[in-house]
Each structure stands twice: as C-alpha cells, then as structure tokens.
mmCIF file of C-alpha atoms in Angstrom:
data_model
loop_
_atom_site.group_PDB
_atom_site.id
_atom_site.type_symbol
_atom_site.label_atom_id
_atom_site.label_comp_id
_atom_site.label_asym_id
_atom_site.label_seq_id
_atom_site.Cartn_x
_atom_site.Cartn_y
_atom_site.Cartn_z
ATOM 1 C CA MET A 1 -24.747 -38.571 24.876
ATOM 2 C CA LYS A 2 -24.150 -35.332 26.740
ATOM 3 C CA ILE A 3 -25.005 -31.989 25.245
ATOM 4 C CA THR A 4 -21.364 -30.839 25.341
ATOM 5 C CA GLU A 5 -20.325 -33.921 23.367
ATOM 6 C CA ALA A 6 -23.097 -33.250 20.865
ATOM 7 C CA PHE A 7 -21.979 -29.628 20.466
ATOM 8 C CA LYS A 8 -18.336 -30.631 19.982
ATOM 9 C CA SER A 9 -19.222 -33.335 17.491
ATOM 10 C CA LEU A 10 -21.421 -31.005 15.455
ATOM 11 C CA GLU A 11 -18.873 -28.199 15.579
ATOM 12 C CA ASN A 12 -15.999 -30.445 14.519
ATOM 13 C CA SER A 13 -17.933 -31.995 11.642
ATOM 14 C CA TRP A 14 -19.172 -28.694 10.154
ATOM 15 C CA SER A 15 -16.097 -27.153 8.582
ATOM 16 C CA ARG A 16 -16.556 -24.072 6.416
ATOM 17 C CA GLU A 17 -13.521 -25.064 4.344
ATOM 18 C CA ASP A 18 -15.004 -28.502 3.639
ATOM 19 C CA ILE A 19 -18.362 -26.955 2.722
ATOM 20 C CA LEU A 20 -16.652 -24.518 0.334
ATOM 21 C CA VAL A 21 -14.865 -27.435 -1.328
ATOM 22 C CA LYS A 22 -18.194 -29.220 -1.754
ATOM 23 C CA ILE A 23 -19.753 -26.083 -3.242
ATOM 24 C CA LYS A 24 -16.824 -25.651 -5.636
ATOM 25 C CA ASN A 25 -17.283 -29.268 -6.699
ATOM 26 C CA GLY A 26 -20.886 -28.485 -7.623
ATOM 27 C CA ALA A 27 -22.796 -29.854 -4.631
ATOM 28 C CA ASP A 28 -26.227 -28.355 -4.018
ATOM 29 C CA SER A 29 -26.707 -26.479 -0.722
ATOM 30 C CA GLU A 30 -29.848 -28.494 0.061
ATOM 31 C CA LYS A 31 -27.930 -31.729 -0.472
ATOM 32 C CA ILE A 32 -25.113 -30.551 1.823
ATOM 33 C CA VAL A 33 -27.565 -29.702 4.616
ATOM 34 C CA ASN A 34 -29.529 -32.955 4.229
ATOM 35 C CA GLU A 35 -26.343 -35.025 4.203
ATOM 36 C CA PHE A 36 -25.102 -33.325 7.380
ATOM 37 C CA PHE A 37 -28.484 -33.706 9.044
ATOM 38 C CA TYR A 38 -28.609 -37.411 8.148
ATOM 39 C CA THR A 39 -25.063 -38.217 9.298
ATOM 40 C CA LYS A 40 -25.338 -36.244 12.557
ATOM 41 C CA GLN A 41 -28.919 -37.137 13.413
ATOM 42 C CA GLU A 42 -28.100 -38.482 16.888
ATOM 43 C CA GLU A 43 -26.218 -35.337 17.929
ATOM 44 C CA ILE A 44 -28.953 -33.106 16.512
ATOM 45 C CA GLU A 45 -31.635 -35.013 18.458
ATOM 46 C CA THR A 46 -29.593 -34.679 21.658
ATOM 47 C CA LEU A 47 -29.232 -30.975 21.042
ATOM 48 C CA THR A 48 -32.930 -30.429 20.282
ATOM 49 C CA ASN A 49 -33.922 -32.217 23.502
ATOM 50 C CA PHE A 50 -32.085 -29.553 25.499
ATOM 51 C CA ILE A 51 -33.345 -26.539 23.567
ATOM 52 C CA ASN A 52 -35.811 -24.406 25.501
ATOM 53 C CA LEU A 53 -37.886 -21.387 24.432
ATOM 54 C CA GLU A 54 -35.088 -18.868 25.089
ATOM 55 C CA ASP A 55 -32.698 -20.924 22.975
ATOM 56 C CA LYS A 56 -35.227 -21.051 20.140
ATOM 57 C CA VAL A 57 -35.436 -17.257 20.215
ATOM 58 C CA LEU A 58 -31.639 -17.105 20.117
ATOM 59 C CA LEU A 59 -31.555 -19.525 17.180
ATOM 60 C CA SER A 60 -34.079 -17.345 15.340
ATOM 61 C CA GLU A 61 -31.912 -14.290 15.956
ATOM 62 C CA ILE A 62 -28.816 -16.126 14.702
ATOM 63 C CA GLU A 63 -30.745 -17.195 11.613
ATOM 64 C CA GLU A 64 -31.765 -13.585 10.983
ATOM 65 C CA LEU A 65 -28.147 -12.487 11.449
ATOM 66 C CA SER A 66 -27.015 -15.062 8.876
ATOM 67 C CA ASN A 67 -29.658 -13.832 6.426
ATOM 68 C CA ILE A 68 -28.496 -10.238 6.887
ATOM 69 C CA GLU A 69 -24.855 -11.266 6.370
ATOM 70 C CA SER A 70 -25.876 -13.107 3.206
ATOM 71 C CA LYS A 71 -27.631 -9.991 1.899
ATOM 72 C CA LEU A 72 -24.589 -7.876 2.747
ATOM 73 C CA ILE A 73 -22.269 -10.260 0.884
ATOM 74 C CA ASN A 74 -24.596 -10.160 -2.109
ATOM 75 C CA LYS A 75 -24.692 -6.354 -2.032
ATOM 76 C CA ILE A 76 -20.887 -6.138 -1.808
ATOM 77 C CA LYS A 77 -20.544 -8.570 -4.714
ATOM 78 C CA ASN A 78 -22.992 -6.566 -6.841
ATOM 79 C CA HIS A 79 -21.321 -3.293 -5.857
ATOM 80 C CA SER A 80 -17.919 -4.545 -7.000
ATOM 81 C CA LEU A 81 -19.438 -5.563 -10.344
ATOM 82 C CA LYS A 82 -20.894 -2.070 -10.772
ATOM 83 C CA ASN A 83 -17.513 -0.505 -9.982
ATOM 84 C CA ARG A 84 -15.832 -2.536 -12.713
ATOM 85 C CA LYS A 85 -18.163 -0.969 -15.260
ATOM 86 C CA ARG A 86 -16.849 2.525 -14.559
ATOM 87 C CA SER A 87 -14.856 4.225 -17.233
ATOM 88 C CA LYS A 88 -11.073 3.965 -17.232
ATOM 89 C CA PHE A 89 -10.858 7.726 -16.827
ATOM 90 C CA GLU A 90 -12.589 7.645 -13.440
ATOM 91 C CA ILE A 91 -10.349 4.848 -12.240
ATOM 92 C CA LYS A 92 -7.201 6.741 -13.283
ATOM 93 C CA ASP A 93 -8.428 9.820 -11.404
ATOM 94 C CA GLN A 94 -8.920 7.733 -8.263
ATOM 95 C CA LYS A 95 -5.423 6.294 -8.511
ATOM 96 C CA ILE A 96 -3.937 9.762 -8.795
ATOM 97 C CA ASP A 97 -5.902 10.951 -5.787
ATOM 98 C CA LEU A 98 -4.812 8.003 -3.621
ATOM 99 C CA GLN A 99 -1.092 8.120 -4.453
ATOM 100 C CA PRO A 100 -0.093 10.950 -2.069
ATOM 101 C CA TYR A 101 -1.428 8.905 0.852
ATOM 102 C CA LYS A 102 0.708 5.865 0.155
ATOM 103 C CA LEU A 103 3.748 5.332 2.340
ATOM 104 C CA ASN A 104 6.964 5.283 0.398
ATOM 105 C CA SER A 105 9.227 2.664 1.863
ATOM 106 C CA PHE A 106 12.188 0.949 0.287
ATOM 107 C CA ASN A 107 12.055 -2.810 0.538
ATOM 108 C CA LEU A 108 15.519 -4.191 -0.187
ATOM 109 C CA ALA A 109 14.354 -7.808 -0.417
ATOM 110 C CA SER A 110 11.770 -7.131 -3.100
ATOM 111 C CA TRP A 111 14.216 -4.902 -4.980
ATOM 112 C CA MET A 112 16.839 -7.660 -4.941
ATOM 113 C CA MET A 113 14.312 -10.238 -6.122
ATOM 114 C CA LYS A 114 13.293 -8.003 -9.006
ATOM 115 C CA TRP A 115 16.624 -6.536 -10.079
ATOM 116 C CA SER A 116 19.402 -8.907 -8.935
ATOM 117 C CA ASN A 117 19.262 -11.190 -11.972
ATOM 118 C CA LYS A 118 19.120 -8.221 -14.322
ATOM 119 C CA PHE A 119 22.030 -6.582 -12.523
ATOM 120 C CA VAL A 120 24.189 -9.724 -12.746
ATOM 121 C CA PHE A 121 23.339 -10.198 -16.424
ATOM 122 C CA ILE A 122 24.136 -6.581 -17.304
ATOM 123 C CA SER A 123 27.358 -6.741 -15.265
ATOM 124 C CA LEU A 124 28.457 -9.870 -17.116
ATOM 125 C CA LEU A 125 27.680 -8.219 -20.449
ATOM 126 C CA ILE A 126 29.741 -5.158 -19.526
ATOM 127 C CA ILE A 127 32.670 -7.305 -18.303
ATOM 128 C CA SER A 128 32.517 -9.338 -21.514
ATOM 129 C CA ALA A 129 32.405 -6.179 -23.609
ATOM 130 C CA ILE A 130 35.418 -4.745 -21.770
ATOM 131 C CA ALA A 131 37.336 -8.006 -22.141
ATOM 132 C CA LEU A 132 36.561 -8.204 -25.865
ATOM 133 C CA THR A 133 37.632 -4.603 -26.449
ATOM 134 C CA LYS A 134 40.893 -5.201 -24.535
ATOM 135 C CA GLN A 135 41.535 -8.253 -26.737
ATOM 136 C CA ALA A 136 40.748 -6.268 -29.845
ATOM 137 C CA TRP A 137 43.232 -3.506 -28.887
ATOM 138 C CA ALA A 138 45.938 -5.937 -27.857
#
C-alpha cells in the first residue's frame, strides 16, 4: 500500500461528525481511538514506516497545538458559564450599550411571516363586524 493511499484511507475514515455522534451516544474517547487504531492498523503501519525524525517533530507540534486548542475550548466554556452567573442588571446594561450599534434594516419577508396571519385574521374580523352592523341597520 502506498503512503498516499494510506493517508486518504485514514482521512476518509476519521470523520469529526461521526466521532461526535459516538461521543453523544456515550462512547469513551479511549475506546474510539482503540477501535480506529484496530480497524486501520494496516494503514497506520504503512504511515509509520514512512515517518522520519522531522515528521515526528511535526507530529509532536501538532499534538501540542491540539492540546492548546483543547485548553482554549475549555477556557471558553468555563468563561461562558461565569458570564451566565452575572446579575440581570449587568446584562440589561450591556444590551442597552450595544443597541445603538445595531443596523436597523426592514426585512419584509420576516415581517410578513410574523404579521400576515394576524393581519388577515384582523381584517376578516373587521369585515365581519362591518357586515353584521350593516345587517343590523338594514
């Protein structure tokens, strides 16, 4: 097996969406890695045969980058939890401060979706009321 075939096979079989589904279903991260390693053992062996010292350094750097990204995600998650604990007063002040910067644009489609049924209903009520009053006066 060529190294390019091994790369393509490994890349195609490691889908982040599939891994997220497995995690949501309760699979352990260690089990996911071991299962992948076991099913793609031939491609991994082909790949490791072509790895030289420079590639190992690059793999170490990529591993460090992944660890840093993991820490950043954790910090963002914890930061958002801290922000939720703020008082309602602070949040209202922030909303007031941010409102002047919002662009005011009229979106006809969203207005129609929101108000068209109400408009038709009110129009029918008014027409019915007019018709009933005309009948009452006739």
